[in-house]
CSV table of C-alpha atoms in Angstrom, one decimal:
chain,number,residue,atom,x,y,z
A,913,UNK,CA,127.5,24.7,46.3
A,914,UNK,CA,127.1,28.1,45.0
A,915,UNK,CA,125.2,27.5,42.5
A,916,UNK,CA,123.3,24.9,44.1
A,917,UNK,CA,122.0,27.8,46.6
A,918,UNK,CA,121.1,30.2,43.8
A,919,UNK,CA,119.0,27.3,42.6
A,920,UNK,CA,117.6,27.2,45.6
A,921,UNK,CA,116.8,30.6,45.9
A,922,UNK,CA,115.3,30.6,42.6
A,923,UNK,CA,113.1,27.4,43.0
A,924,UNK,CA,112.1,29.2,46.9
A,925,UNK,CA,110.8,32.4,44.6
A,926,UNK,CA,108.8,29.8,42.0
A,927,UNK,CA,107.1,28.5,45.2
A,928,UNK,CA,106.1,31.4,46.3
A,929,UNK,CA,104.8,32.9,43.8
A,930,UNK,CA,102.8,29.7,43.8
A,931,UNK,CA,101.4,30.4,46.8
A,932,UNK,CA,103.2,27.4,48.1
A,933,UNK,CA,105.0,29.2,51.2
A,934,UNK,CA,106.3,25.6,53.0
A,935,UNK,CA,107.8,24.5,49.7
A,936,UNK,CA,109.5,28.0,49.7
A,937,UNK,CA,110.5,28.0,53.1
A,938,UNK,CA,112.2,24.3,52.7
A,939,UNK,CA,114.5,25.7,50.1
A,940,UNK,CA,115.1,29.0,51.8
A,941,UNK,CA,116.3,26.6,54.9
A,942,UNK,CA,118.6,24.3,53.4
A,943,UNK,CA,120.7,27.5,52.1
A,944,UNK,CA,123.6,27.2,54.8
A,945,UNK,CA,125.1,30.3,56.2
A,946,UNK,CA,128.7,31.3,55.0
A,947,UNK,CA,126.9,30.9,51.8
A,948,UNK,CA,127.1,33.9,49.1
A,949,UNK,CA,123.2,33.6,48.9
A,950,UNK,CA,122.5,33.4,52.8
A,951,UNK,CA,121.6,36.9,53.4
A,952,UNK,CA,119.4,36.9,50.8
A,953,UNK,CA,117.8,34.0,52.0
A,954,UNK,CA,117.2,35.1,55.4
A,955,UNK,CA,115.0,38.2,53.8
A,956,UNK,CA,113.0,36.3,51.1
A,957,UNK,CA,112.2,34.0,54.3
A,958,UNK,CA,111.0,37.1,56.3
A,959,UNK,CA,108.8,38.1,53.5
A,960,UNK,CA,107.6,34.4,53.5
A,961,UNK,CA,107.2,34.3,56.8
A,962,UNK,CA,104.9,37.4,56.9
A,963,UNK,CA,103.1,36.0,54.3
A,964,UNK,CA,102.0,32.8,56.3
A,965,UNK,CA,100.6,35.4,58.9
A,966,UNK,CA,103.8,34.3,61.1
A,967,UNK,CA,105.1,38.3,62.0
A,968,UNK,CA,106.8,37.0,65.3
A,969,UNK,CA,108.9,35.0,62.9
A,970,UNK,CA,109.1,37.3,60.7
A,971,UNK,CA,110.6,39.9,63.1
A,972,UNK,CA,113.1,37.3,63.9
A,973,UNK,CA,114.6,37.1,60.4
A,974,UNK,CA,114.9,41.2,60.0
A,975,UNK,CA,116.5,41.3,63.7
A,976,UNK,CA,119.8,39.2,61.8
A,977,UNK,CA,119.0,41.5,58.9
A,978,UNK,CA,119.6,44.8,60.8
A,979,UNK,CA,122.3,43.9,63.2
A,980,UNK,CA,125.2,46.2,62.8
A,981,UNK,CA,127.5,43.6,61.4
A,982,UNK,CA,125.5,44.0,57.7
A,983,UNK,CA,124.8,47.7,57.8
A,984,UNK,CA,126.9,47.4,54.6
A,985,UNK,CA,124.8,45.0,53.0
A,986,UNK,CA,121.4,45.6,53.5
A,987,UNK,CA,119.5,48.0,52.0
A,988,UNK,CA,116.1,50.2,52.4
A,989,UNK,CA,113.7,46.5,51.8
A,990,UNK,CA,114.4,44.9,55.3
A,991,UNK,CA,113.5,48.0,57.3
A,992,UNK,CA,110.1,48.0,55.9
A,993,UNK,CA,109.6,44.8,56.0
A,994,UNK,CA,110.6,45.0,59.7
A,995,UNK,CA,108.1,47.9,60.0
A,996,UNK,CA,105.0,45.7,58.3
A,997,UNK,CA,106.2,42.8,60.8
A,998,UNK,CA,105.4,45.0,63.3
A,999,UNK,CA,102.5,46.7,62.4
A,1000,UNK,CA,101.0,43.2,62.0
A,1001,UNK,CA,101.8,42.5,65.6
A,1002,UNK,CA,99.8,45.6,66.8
């Protein structure tokens, strides 16, 4: 399963970088929680998400990201892309 979601992950990036955000978003989705690669997955699907001119949704994803119970994990990326979220809401 592993490696089945860092497939995913990769194959979500390919997309996007195609421009093809729904594609991306599919395979960021299917990559279950408890999964080593789920935290990543949640961001690249912020940054998708902001990228489809969806903020609100966007802002929902970094929410997860910042909550205390990762302050381990995440690093400087999520609170600027939970800054640009929000700018693009004003």
């Amino acid at each position: 399963d592993a490696e089945k979601d860092r497939v995913r992950l990769s194959m979500g990036r390919i997309l996007c970088g195609m421009n093809d955000l729904h594609g991306a978003l599919e395979q960021y989705q299917q990559i279950q929680r408890g999964s080593d690669s789920w935290f990543e997955a949640l961001e690249e699907r912020a940054w998708t998400y902001l990228r489809m001119d969806r903020p609100d949704d966007a802002i929902a994803q970094t929410k997860t990201l910042l909550a205390p119970i990762f302050k381990d994990k995440v690093a400087s990326e999520p609170f600027f892309l939970a800054a640009l979220a929000h700018l693009r809401v004003c």
